[in-house]
Structure formats: structure tokens, C-alpha cells
Short mmCIF file of N, CA and C and ligand atoms in Angstrom, two decimals:
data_model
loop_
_atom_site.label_atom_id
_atom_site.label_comp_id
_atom_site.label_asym_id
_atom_site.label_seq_id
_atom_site.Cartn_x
_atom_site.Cartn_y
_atom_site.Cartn_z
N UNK T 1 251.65 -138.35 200.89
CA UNK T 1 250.75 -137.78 199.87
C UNK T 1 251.22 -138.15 198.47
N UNK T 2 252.31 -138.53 198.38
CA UNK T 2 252.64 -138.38 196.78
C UNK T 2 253.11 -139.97 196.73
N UNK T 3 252.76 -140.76 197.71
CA UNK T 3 252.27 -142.39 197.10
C UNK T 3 250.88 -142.16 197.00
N UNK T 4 250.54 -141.44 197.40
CA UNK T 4 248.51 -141.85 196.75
C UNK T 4 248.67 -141.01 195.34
N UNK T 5 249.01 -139.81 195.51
CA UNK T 5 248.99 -139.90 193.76
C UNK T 5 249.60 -140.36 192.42
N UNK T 6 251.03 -141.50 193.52
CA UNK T 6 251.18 -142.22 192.04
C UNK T 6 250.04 -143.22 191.96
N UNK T 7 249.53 -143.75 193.05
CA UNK T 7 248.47 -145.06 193.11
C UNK T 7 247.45 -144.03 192.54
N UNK T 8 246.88 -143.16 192.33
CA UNK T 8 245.90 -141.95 191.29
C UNK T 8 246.45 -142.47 190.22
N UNK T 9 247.72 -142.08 189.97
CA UNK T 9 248.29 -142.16 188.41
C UNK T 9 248.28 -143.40 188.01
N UNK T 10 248.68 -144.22 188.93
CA UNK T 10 248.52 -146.13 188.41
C UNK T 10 246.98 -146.19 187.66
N UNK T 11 246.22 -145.67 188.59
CA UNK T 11 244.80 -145.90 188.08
C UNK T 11 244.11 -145.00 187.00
N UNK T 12 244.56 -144.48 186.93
CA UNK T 12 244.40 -143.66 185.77
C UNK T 12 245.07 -144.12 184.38
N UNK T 13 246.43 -144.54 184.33
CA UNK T 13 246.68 -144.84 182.85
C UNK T 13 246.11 -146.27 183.17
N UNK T 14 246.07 -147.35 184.31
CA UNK T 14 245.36 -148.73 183.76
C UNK T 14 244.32 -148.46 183.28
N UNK T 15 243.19 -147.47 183.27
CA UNK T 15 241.94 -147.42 182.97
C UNK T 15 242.39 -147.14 181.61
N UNK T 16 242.86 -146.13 181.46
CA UNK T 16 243.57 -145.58 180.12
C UNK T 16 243.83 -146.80 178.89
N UNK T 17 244.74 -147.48 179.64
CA UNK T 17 244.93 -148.19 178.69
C UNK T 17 244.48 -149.49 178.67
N UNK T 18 243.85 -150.02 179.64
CA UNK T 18 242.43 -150.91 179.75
C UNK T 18 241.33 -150.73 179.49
N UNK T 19 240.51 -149.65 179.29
CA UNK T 19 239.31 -149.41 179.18
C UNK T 19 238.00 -150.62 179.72
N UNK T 20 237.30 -149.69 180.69
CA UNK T 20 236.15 -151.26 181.41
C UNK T 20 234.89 -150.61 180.52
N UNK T 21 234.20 -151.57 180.19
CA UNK T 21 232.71 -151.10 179.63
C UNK T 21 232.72 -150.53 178.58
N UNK T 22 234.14 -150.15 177.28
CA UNK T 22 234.32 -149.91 176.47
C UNK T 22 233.44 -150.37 174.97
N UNK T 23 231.85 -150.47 175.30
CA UNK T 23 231.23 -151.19 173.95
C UNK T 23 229.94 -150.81 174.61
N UNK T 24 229.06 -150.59 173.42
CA UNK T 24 227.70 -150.57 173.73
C UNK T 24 226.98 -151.42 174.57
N UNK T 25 226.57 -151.93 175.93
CA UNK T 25 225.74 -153.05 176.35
C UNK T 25 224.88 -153.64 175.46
N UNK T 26 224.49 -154.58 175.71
CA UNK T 26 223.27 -154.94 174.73
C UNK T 26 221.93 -154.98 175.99
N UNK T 27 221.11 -154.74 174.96
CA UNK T 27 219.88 -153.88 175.70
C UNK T 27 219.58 -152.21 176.00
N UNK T 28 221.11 -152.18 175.33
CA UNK T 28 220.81 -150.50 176.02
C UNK T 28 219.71 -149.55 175.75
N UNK T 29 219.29 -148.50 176.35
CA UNK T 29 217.70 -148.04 175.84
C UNK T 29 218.66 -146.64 175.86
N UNK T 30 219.59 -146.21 176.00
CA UNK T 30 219.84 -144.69 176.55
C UNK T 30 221.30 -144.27 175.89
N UNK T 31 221.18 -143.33 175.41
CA UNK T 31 222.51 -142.75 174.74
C UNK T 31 222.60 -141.46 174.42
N UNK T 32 223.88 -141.31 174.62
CA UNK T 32 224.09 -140.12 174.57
C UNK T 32 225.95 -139.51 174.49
N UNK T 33 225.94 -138.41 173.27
CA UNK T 33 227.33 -138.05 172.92
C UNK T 33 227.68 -136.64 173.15
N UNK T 34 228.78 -137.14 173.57
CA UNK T 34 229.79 -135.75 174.34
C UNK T 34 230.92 -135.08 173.29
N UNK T 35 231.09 -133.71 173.40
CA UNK T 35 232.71 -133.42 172.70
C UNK T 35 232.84 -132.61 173.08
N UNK T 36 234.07 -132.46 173.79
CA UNK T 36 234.84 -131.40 174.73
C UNK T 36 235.45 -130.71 173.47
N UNK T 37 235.53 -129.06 172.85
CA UNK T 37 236.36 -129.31 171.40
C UNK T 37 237.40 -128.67 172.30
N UNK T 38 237.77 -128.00 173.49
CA UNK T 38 238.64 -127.86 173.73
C UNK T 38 239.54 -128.41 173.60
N UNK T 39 239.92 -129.62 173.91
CA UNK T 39 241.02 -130.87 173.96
C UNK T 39 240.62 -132.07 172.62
N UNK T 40 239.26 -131.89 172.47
CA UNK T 40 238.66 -132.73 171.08
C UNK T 40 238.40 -134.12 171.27
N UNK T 41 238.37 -134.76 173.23
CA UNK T 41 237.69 -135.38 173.45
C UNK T 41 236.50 -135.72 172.99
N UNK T 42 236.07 -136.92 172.11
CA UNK T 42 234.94 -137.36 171.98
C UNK T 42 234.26 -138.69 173.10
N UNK T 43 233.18 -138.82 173.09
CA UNK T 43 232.64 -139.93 173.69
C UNK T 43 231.24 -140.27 173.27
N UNK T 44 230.98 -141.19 173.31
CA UNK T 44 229.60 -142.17 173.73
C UNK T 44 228.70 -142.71 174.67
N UNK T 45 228.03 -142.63 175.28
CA UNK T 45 227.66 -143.12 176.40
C UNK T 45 226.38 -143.68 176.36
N UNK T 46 226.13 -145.37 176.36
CA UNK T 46 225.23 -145.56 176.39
C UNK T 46 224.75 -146.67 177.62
N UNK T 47 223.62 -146.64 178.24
CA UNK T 47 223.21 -147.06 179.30
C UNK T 47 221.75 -148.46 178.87
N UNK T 48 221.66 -149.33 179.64
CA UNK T 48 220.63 -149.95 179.67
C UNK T 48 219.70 -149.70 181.52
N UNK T 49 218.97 -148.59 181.49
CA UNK T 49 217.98 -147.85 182.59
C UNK T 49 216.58 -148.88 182.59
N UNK T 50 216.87 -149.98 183.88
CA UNK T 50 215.67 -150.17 184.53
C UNK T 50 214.49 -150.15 185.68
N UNK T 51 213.73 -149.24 185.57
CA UNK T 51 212.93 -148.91 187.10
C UNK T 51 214.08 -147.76 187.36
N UNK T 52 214.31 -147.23 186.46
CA UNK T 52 215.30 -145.79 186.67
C UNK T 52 216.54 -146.59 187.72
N UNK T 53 217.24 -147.69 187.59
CA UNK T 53 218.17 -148.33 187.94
C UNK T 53 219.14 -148.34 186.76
N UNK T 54 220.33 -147.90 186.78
CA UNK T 54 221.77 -147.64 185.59
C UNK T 54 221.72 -149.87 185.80
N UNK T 55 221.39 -149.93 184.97
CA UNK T 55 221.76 -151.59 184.70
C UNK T 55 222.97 -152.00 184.22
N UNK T 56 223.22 -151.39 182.96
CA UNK T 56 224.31 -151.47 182.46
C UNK T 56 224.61 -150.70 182.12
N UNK T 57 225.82 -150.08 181.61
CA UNK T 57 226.56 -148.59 181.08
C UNK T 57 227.91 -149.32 180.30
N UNK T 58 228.40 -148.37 179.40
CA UNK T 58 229.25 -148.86 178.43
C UNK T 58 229.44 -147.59 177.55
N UNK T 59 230.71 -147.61 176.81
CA UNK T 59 231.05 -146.15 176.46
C UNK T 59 231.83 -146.75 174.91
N UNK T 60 232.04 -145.48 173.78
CA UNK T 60 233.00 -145.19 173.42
C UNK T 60 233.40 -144.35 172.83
N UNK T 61 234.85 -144.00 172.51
CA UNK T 61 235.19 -142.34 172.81
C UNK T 61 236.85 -142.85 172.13
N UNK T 62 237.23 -141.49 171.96
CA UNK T 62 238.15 -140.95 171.68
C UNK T 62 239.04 -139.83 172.45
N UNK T 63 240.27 -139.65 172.35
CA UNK T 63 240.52 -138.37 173.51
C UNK T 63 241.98 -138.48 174.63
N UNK T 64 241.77 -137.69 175.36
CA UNK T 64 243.25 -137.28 176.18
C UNK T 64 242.82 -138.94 177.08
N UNK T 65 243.99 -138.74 177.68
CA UNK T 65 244.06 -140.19 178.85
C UNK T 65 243.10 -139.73 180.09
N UNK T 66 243.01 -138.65 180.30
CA UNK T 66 242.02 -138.15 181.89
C UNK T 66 240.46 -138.45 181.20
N UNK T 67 240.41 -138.55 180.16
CA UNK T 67 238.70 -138.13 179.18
C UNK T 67 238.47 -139.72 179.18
N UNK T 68 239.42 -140.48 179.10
CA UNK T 68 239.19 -141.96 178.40
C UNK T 68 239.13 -142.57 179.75
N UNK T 69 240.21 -142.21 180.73
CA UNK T 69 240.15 -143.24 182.27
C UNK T 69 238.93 -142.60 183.09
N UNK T 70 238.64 -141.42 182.62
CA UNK T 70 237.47 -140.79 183.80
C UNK T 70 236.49 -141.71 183.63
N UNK T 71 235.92 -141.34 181.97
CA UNK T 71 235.00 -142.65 181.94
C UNK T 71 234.59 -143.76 182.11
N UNK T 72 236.24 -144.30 181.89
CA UNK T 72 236.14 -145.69 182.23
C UNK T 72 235.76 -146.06 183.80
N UNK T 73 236.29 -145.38 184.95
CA UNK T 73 236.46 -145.77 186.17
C UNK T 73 234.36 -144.51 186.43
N UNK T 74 234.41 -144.01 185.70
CA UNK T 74 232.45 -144.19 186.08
C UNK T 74 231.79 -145.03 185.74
N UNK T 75 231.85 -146.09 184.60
CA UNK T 75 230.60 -147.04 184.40
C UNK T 75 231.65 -147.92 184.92
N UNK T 76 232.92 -148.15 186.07
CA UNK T 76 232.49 -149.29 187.22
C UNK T 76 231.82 -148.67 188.37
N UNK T 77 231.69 -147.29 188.42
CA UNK T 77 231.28 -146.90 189.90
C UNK T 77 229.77 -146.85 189.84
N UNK T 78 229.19 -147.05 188.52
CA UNK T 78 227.80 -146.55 188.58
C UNK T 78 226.61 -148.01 188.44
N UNK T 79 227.18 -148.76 188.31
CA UNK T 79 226.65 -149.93 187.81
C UNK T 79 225.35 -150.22 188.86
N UNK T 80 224.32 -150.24 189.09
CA UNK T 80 223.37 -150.82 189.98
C UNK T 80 223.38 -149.39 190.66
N UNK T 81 223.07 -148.28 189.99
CA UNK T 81 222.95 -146.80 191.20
C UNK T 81 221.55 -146.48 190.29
N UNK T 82 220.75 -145.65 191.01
CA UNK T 82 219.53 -144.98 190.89
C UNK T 82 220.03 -144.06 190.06
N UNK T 83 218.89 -143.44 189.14
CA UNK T 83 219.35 -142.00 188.92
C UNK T 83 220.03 -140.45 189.72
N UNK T 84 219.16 -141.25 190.69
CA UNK T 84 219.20 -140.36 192.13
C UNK T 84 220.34 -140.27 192.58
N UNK T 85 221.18 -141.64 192.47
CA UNK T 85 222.37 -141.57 193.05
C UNK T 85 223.13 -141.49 192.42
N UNK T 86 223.11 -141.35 190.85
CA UNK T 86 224.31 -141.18 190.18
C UNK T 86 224.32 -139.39 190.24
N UNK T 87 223.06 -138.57 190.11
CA UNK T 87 223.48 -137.31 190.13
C UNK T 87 224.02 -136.59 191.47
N UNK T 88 224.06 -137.51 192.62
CA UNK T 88 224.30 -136.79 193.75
C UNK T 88 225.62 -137.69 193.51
N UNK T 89 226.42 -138.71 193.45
CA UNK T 89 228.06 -138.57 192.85
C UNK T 89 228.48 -137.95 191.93
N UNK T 90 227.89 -137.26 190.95
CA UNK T 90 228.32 -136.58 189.70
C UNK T 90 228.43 -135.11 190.67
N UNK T 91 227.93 -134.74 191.67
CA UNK T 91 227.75 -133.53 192.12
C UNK T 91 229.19 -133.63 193.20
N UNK T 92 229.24 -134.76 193.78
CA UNK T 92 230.69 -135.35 194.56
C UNK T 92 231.85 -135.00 193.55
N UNK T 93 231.89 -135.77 192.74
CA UNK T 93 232.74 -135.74 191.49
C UNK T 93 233.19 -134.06 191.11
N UNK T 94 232.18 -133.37 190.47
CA UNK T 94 232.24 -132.66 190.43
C UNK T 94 233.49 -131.43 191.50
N UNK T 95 232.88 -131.63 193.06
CA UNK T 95 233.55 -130.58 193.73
C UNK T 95 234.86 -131.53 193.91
N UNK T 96 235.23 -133.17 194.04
CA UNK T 96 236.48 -133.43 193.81
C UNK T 96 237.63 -133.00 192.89
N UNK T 97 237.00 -132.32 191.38
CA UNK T 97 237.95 -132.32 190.24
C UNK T 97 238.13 -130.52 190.04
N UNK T 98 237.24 -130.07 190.44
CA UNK T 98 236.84 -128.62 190.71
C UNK T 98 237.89 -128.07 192.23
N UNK T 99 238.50 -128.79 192.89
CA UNK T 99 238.79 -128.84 194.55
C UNK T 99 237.78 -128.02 195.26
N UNK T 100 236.30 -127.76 194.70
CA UNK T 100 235.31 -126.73 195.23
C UNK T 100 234.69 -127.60 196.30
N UNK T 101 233.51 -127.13 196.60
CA UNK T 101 232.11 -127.61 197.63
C UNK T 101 233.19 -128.37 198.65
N UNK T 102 232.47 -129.30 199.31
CA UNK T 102 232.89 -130.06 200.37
C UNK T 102 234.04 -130.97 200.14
N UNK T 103 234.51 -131.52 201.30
CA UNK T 103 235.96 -132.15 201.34
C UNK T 103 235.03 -133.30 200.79
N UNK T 104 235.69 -133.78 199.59
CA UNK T 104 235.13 -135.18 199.26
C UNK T 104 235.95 -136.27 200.35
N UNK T 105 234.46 -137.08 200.38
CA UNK T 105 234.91 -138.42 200.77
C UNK T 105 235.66 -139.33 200.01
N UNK T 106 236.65 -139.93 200.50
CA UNK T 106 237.49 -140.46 199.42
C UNK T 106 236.80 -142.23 199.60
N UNK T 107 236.56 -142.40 200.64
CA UNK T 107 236.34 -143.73 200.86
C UNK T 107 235.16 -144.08 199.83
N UNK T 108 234.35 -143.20 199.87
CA UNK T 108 232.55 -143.38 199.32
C UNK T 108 232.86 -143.37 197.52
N UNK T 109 234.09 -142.06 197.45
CA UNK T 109 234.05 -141.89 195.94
C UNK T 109 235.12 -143.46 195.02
N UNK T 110 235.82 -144.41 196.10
CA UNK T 110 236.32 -145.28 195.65
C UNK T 110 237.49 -144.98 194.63
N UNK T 111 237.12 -146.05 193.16
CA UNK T 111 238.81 -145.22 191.89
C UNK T 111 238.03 -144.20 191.51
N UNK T 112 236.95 -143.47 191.86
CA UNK T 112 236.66 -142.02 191.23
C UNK T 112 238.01 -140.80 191.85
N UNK T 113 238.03 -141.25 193.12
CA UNK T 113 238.70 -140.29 193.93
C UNK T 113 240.55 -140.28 193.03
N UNK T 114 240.99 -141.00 192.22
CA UNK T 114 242.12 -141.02 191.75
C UNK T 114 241.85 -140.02 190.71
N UNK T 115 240.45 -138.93 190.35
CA UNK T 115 240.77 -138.03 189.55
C UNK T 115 241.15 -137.20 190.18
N UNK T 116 241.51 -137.00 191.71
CA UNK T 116 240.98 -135.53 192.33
C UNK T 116 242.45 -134.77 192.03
N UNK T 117 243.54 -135.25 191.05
CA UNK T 117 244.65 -134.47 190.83
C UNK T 117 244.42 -133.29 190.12
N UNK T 118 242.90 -133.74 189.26
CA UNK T 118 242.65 -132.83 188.44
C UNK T 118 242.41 -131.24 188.64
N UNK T 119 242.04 -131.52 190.06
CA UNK T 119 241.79 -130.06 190.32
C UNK T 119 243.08 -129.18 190.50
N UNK T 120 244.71 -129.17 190.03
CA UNK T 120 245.52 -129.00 189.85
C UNK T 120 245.44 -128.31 188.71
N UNK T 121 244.90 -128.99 187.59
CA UNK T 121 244.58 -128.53 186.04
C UNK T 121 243.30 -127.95 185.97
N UNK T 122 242.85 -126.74 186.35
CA UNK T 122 241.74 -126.29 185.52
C UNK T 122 240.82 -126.35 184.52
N UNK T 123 242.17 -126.65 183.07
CA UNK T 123 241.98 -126.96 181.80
C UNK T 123 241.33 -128.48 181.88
N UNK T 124 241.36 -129.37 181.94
CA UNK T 124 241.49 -130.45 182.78
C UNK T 124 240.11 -131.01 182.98
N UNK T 125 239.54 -129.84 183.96
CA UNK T 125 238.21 -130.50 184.26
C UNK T 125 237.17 -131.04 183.26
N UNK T 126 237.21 -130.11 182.31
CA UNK T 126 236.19 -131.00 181.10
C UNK T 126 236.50 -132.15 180.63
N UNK T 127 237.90 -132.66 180.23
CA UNK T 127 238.17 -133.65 179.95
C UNK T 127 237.33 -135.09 181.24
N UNK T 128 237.44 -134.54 182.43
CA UNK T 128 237.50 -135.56 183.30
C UNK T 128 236.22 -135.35 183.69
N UNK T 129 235.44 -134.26 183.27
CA UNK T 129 233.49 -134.57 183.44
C UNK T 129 232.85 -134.40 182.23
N UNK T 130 233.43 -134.85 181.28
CA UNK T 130 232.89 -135.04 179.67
C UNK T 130 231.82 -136.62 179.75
N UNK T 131 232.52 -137.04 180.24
CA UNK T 131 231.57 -138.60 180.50
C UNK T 131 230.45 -138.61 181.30
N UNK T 132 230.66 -137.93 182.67
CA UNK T 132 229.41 -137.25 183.69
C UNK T 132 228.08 -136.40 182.77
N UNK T 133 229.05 -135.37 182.23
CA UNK T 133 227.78 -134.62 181.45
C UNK T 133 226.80 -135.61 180.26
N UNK T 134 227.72 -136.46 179.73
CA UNK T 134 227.18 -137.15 178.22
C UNK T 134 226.14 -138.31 179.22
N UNK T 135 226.92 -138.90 180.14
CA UNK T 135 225.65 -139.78 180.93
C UNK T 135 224.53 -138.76 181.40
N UNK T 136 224.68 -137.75 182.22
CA UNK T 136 223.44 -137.10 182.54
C UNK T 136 222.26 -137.30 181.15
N UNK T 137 223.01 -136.75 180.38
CA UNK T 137 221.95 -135.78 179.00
C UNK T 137 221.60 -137.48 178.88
N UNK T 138 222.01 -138.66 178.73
CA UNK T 138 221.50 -139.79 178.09
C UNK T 138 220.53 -139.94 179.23
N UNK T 139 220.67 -140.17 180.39
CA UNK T 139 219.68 -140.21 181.44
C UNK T 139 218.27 -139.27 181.49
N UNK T 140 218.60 -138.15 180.88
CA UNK T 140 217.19 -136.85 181.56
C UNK T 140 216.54 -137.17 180.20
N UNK T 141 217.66 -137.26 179.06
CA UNK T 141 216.61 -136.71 177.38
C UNK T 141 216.80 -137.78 176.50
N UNK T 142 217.45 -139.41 177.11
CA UNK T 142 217.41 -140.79 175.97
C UNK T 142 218.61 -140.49 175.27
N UNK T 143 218.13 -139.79 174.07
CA UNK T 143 219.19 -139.21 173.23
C UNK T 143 219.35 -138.33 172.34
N UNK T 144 220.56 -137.70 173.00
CA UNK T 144 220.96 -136.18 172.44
C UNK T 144 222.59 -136.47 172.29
N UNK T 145 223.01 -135.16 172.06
CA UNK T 145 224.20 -134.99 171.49
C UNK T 145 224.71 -133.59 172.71
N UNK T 146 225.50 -133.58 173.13
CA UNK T 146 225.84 -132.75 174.10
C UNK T 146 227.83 -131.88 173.94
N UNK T 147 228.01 -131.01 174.26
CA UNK T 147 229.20 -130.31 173.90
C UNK T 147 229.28 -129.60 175.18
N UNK T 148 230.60 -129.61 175.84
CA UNK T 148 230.61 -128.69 177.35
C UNK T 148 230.97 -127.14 177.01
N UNK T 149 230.66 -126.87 175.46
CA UNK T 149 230.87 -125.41 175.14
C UNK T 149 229.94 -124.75 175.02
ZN1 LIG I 201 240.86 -134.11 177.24
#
């Protein structure tokens, strides 16, 4: 158990300090901003949505290392997903970082599943669904401005 969560932790600061999708796409039609003020995570999130297909996604943000790698390791997991299917992984996600609802699948959730330490930290969880919430709100309402307070 505690080689998968350093391979969690590997993937977590590479995202950290790699950032994937770190820039606006071009084309994007969809945006939308997050701020956790608990921790004072900021973010960006903007999407290019076609035929309600996530085309492209791309972020940028400010913030703790769980706020910056969460994000990063969702716009690789979401790339070519329905709306449909990004809110039924955000709902996965969700009970992974929460340790609530069902035993997540680790196979299905891929490098999402390297957050599930989070559910250790309570405090925690917003940081690591600050990016989930700011994509939703860009998805349902284009663009808004969103706060998990
Ligand atoms: Zn944070």
C-alpha cells in the first residue's frame, strides 16, 4: 500500500510541477473561475464544447500543489468525454477524495485515482475539487465565476 501512494505522490508533484493543459485552448467557447479562499487557491478553466463533447480543456490557476496537480491530471482525463460523462466522473471523483459513496474504481479513474490520499485531509478536499466545480459551472452556465464558500 505505501508504494502506490508514493507512485500517488510521484504523480501528484509531476503534475505539480509540470502542469498539462496549463493555457487557454484556442477555440475555447467555455469558461469559468474558481477560488477556494480557504487555502486561496485560484483557477481558470476554460473548455472548447462540441456537440456537448469537452474538445479541448486548459486551465490557469494559482494555489497549493493538490489544487494545481488535481487540475492538471483532469483536463488529461477529460479530453473527448460527453458532458454526461464528465459529471458522472466528477461524482466518482468526488466519493474517491471524500472516501464516501462507493469503492472507487481505480482502474476506470486512471492518474485521477492518485488523489484518493486526499480523503486523509478533509481540509483538502476543496483544494482537490476546485477544478471539478469551476469546469462544471463553465459547462452548465459558459461563464461565471464560482467560490466553494
Ligand atoms: Zn489548496
Amino acid at each position: 500500500m505505501s508504494d502506490l501512494s508514493d507512485l500517488y505522490q510521484e504523480v501528484i508533484l509531476d503534475h505539480y510541477k509540470r502542469p498539462r493543459n496549463a493555457k487557454a485552448p484556442a477555440g475555447a467557447n467555455r469558461e469559468a473561475e474558481g477560488y477556494n479562499p480557504l487555502c486561496g487557491d485560484r483557477l481558470r478553466v476554460f473548455v472548447k464544447l462540441v456537440d456537448d463533447v469537452v474538445e479541448e480543456i486548459g486551465f490557469e490557476g494559482t494555489g497549493c500543489a493538490i489544487s494545481q496537480a488535481s487540475v492538471s491530471v483532469m483536463t488529461e482525463a477529460l479530453r473527448g468525454k460527453t458532458r454526461e460523462e464528465v459529471q458522472a466522473l466528477f461524482r466518482r471523483f468526488q466519493d474517491l477524495v471524500t472516501g464516501e459513496g462507493e469503492e472507487p474504481d481505480l482502474d476506470e479513474l486512471g492518474e485521477l485515482a492518485a488523489m484518493s490520499g486526499v480523503k486523509e485531509f478533509p481540509a483538502r478536499v476543496k483544494c482537490a475539487t476546485l477544478g471539478w466545480h469551476t469546469l462544471l459551472a463553465a459547462l452548465e452556465k459558459g461563464s461565471t465565476v464560482v467560490s466553494t464558500e
